[in-house]
Tab-separated table of C-alpha atoms in Angstrom:
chain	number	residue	atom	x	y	z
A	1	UNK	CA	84.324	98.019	90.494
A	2	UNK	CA	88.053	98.999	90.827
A	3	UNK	CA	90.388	96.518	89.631
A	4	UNK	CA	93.399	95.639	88.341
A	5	UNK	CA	94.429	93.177	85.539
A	6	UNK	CA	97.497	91.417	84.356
A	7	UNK	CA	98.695	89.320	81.839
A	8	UNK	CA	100.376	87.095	81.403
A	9	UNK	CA	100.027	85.240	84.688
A	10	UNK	CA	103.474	83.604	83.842
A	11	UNK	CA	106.221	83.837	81.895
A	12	UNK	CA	109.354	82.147	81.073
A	13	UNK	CA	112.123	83.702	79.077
A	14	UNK	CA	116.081	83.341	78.633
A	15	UNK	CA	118.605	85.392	80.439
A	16	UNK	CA	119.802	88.321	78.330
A	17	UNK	CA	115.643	88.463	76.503
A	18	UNK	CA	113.640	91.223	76.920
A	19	UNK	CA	109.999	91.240	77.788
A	20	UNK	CA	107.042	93.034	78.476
A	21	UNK	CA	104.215	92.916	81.226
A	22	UNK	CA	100.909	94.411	80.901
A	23	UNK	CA	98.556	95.610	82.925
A	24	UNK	CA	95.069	96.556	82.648
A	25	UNK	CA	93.072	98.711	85.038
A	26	UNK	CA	89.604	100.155	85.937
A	27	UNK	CA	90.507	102.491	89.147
A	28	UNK	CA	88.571	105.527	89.776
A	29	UNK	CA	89.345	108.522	90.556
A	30	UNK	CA	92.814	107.485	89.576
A	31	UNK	CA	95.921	109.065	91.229
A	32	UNK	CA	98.780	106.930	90.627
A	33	UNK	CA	100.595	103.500	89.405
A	34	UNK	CA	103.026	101.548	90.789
A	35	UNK	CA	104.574	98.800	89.839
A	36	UNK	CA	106.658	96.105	92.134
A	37	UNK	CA	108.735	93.643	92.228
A	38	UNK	CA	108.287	90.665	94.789
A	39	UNK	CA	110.422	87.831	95.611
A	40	UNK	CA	108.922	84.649	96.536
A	41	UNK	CA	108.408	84.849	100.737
A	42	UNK	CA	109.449	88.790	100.386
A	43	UNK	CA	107.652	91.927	100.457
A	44	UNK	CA	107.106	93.715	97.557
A	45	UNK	CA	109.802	96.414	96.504
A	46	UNK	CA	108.858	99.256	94.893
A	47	UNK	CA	110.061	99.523	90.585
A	48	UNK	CA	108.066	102.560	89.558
A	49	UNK	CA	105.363	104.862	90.063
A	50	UNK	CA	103.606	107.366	87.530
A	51	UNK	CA	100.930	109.805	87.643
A	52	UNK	CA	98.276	110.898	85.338
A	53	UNK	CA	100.385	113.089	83.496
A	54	UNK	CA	103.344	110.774	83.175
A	55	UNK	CA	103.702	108.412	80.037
A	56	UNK	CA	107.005	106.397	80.843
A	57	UNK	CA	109.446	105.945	83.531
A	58	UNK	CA	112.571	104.251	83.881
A	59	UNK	CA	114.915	102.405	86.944
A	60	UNK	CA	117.373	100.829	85.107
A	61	UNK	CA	116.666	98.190	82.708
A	62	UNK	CA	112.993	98.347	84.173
A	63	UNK	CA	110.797	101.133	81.970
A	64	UNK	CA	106.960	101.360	82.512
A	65	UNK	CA	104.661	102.997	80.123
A	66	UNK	CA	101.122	104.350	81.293
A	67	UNK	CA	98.157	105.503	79.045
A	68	UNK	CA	95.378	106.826	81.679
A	69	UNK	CA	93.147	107.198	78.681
A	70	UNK	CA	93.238	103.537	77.449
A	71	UNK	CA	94.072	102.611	81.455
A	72	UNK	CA	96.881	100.175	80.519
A	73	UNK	CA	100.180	99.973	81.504
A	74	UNK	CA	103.287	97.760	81.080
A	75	UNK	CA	106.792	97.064	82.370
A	76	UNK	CA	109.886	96.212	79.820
A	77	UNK	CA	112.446	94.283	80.991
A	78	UNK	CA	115.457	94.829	78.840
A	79	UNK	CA	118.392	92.380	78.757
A	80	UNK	CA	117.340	90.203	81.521
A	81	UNK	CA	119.126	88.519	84.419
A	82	UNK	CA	118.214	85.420	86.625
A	83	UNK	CA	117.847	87.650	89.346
A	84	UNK	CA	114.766	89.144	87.312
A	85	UNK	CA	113.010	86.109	88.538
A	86	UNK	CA	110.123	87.121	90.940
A	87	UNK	CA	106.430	88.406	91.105
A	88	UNK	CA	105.624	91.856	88.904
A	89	UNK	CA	102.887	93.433	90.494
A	90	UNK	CA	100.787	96.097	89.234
A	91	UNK	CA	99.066	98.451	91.841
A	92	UNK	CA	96.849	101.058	91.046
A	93	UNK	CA	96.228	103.879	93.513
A	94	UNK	CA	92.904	106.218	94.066
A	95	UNK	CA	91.669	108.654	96.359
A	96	UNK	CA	88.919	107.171	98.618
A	97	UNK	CA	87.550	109.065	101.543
A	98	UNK	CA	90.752	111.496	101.068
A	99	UNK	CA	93.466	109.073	100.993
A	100	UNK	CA	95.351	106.982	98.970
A	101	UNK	CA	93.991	103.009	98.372
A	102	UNK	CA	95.801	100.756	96.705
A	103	UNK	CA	94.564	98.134	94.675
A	104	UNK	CA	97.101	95.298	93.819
A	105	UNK	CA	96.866	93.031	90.337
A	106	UNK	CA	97.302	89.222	90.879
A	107	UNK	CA	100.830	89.469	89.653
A	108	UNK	CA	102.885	88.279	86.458
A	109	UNK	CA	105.821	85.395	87.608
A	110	UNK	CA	108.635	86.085	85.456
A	111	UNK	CA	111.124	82.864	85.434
A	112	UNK	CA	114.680	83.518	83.926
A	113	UNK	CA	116.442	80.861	82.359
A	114	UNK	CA	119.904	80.209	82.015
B	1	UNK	CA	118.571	102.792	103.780
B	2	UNK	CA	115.959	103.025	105.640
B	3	UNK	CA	113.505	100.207	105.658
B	4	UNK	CA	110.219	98.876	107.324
B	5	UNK	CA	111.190	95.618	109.354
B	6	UNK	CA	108.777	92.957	110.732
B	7	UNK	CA	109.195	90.932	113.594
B	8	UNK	CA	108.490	87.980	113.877
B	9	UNK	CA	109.505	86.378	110.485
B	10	UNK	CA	107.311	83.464	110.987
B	11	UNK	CA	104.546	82.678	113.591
B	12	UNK	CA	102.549	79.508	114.073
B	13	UNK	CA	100.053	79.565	116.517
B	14	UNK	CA	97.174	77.382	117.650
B	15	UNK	CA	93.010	77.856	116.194
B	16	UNK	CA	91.588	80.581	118.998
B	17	UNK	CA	94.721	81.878	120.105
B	18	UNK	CA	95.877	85.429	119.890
B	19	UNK	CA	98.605	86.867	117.772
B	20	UNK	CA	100.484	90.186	117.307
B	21	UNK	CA	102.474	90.968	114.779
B	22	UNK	CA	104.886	93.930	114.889
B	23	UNK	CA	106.353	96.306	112.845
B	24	UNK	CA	108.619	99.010	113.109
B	25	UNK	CA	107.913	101.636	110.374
B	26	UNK	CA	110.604	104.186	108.557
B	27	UNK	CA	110.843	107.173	111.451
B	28	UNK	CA	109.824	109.872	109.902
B	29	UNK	CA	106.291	108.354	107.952
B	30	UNK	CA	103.181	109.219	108.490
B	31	UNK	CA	100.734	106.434	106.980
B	32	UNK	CA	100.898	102.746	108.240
B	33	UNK	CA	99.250	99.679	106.483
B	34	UNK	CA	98.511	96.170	107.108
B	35	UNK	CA	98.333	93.746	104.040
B	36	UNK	CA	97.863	89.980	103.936
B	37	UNK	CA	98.586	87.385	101.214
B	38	UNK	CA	97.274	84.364	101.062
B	39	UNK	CA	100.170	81.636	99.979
B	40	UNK	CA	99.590	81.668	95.775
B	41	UNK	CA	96.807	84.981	96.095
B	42	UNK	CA	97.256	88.247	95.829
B	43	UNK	CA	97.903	90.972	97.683
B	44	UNK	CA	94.905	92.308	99.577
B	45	UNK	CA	94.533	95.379	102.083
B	46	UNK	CA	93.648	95.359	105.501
B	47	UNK	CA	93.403	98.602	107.091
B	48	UNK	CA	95.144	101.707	107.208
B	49	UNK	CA	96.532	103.902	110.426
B	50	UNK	CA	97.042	108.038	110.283
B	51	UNK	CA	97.205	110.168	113.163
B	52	UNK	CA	96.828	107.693	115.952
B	53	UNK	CA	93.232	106.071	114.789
B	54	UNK	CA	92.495	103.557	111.501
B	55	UNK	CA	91.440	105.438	108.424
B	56	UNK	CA	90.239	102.805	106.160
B	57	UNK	CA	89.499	99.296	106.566
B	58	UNK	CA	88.869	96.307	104.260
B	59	UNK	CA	86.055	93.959	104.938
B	60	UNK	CA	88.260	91.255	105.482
B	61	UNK	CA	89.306	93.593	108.706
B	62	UNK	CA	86.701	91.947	110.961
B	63	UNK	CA	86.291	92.548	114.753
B	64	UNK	CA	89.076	89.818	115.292
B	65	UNK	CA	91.535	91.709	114.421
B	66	UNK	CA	92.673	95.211	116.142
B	67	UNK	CA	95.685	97.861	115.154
B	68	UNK	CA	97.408	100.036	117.396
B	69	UNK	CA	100.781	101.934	117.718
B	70	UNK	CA	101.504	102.009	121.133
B	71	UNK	CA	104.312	104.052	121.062
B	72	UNK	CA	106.489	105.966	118.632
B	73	UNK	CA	108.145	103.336	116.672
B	74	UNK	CA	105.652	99.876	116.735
B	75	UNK	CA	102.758	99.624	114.673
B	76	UNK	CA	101.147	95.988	115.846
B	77	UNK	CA	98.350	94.042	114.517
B	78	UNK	CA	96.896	92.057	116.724
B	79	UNK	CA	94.336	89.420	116.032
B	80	UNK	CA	92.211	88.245	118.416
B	81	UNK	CA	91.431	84.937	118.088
B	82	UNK	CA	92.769	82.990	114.929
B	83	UNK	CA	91.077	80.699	111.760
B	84	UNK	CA	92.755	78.528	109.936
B	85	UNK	CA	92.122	81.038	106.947
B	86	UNK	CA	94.000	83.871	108.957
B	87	UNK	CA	97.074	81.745	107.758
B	88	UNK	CA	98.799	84.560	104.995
B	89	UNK	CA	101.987	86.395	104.823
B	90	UNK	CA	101.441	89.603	106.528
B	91	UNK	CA	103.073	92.964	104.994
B	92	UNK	CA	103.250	95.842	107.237
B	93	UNK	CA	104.479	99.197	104.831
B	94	UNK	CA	104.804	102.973	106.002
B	95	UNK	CA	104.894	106.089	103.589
B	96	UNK	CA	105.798	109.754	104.734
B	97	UNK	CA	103.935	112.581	103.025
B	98	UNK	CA	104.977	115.474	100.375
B	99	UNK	CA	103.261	118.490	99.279
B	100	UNK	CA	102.589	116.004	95.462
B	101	UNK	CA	99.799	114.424	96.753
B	102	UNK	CA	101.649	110.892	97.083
B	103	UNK	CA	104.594	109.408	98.552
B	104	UNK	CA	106.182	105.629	97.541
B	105	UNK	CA	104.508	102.877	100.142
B	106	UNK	CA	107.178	101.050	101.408
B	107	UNK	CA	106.676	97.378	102.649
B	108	UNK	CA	108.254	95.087	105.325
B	109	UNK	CA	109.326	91.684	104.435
B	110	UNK	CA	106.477	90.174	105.864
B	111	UNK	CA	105.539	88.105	108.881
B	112	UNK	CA	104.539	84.285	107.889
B	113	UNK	CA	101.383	83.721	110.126
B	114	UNK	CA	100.694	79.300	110.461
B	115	UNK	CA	97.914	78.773	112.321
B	116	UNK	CA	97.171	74.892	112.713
């Protein structure tokens, strides 16, 4: 069954920290993954996305890693601002019937602290 | 920028009435979804729309609910006759095409459906 899995369902951490959100996936036939950023009552803006062939990617103090043969990825948030605060979600994307599906994780809420 | 806007921002409606929801996707895209969340949930998908007809459709997409874009801007969703578990945030999100094989999905800010 294709799905997508991330931990941890919450975190807290200080303005200025870094951290890192993981995400876990069994999608096939894999073609891409995403991950967004959503603010509470807000649609989901897009962070990153990776193929297959791509390991790591990087929009500003945001960098995701993927490793399709372990099927795990994660986001690092370097040096982190109150405005970080909001839903990360992880969405993986495969080719179903010849056109892209997207399957979306639950979502890691990131609060930033003063 | 360009962006994917939904109208209205929040509906409530009454058990058994009829809803549409609208959206007005970026131009020059190709694909169209539908997506609900369910307050505290994740996101899940409803149904896709290329070329004028639906392309894929979730299970959750029952015969209550309907797509269509009647012209060349609005992409509505319409549901027919609404539960109390049809209250979700709705996303509507639009992606053009490229010769890579995919294209960024951009969403809407969503459309706050109450039904009481």
């Amino acid at each position: 069954k294709n799905q997508v899995e991330q931990s941890p369902q919450s975190l807290i951490i200080l303005e200025g920290k870094n951290c890192t959100l993981q995400c876990n996936y069994t999608v096939s036939p894999f073609s891409n993954l995403r991950w967004y950023k959503q603010d509470t009552g807000r649609g989901p803006v897009s962070l990153t996305i990776m193929t297959f062939s791509e390991n790591t990617k990087s929009n500003g103090r945001y960098t995701a890693t993927l490793d399709a043969d372990t099927k795990q990825s994660s986001l690092h948030i370097t040096a982190s601002q109150l405005s970080d605060s909001a839903s990360y979600i992880c969405v993986v994307s495969f080719l179903s019937g010849g056109y892209n599906k997207l399957i979306f994780g639950a979502g890691t809420r990131l609060a930033v602290h003063p | 920028e360009p962006e994917v806007t939904q109208t209205p921002s929040h509906q409530v409606t009454q058990m058994g009435q009829e809803v549409i929801l609208r959206c007005v996707p970026i131009s020059n895209h190709l694909y169209f979804y539908w997506y609900r969340q369910i307050l505290g949930q994740k996101v899940e998908f409803l149904v896709s729309f290329y070329n004028n007809e639906i392309s894929e459709k979730s299970e959750i997409f029952d015969d209550q609910f309907s797509v269509e874009r009647p012209d060349g801007s609005n992409f509505t969703l319409k549901i027919r006759s609404t539960k109390l578990e049809d209250s979700a945030m709705y996303f509507c999100a639009s992606r053009g095409t490229t010769g890579y094989g995919y294209t960024e999905a951009f969403f809407g800010q969503g459309t706050r459906l109450t039904v009481v």
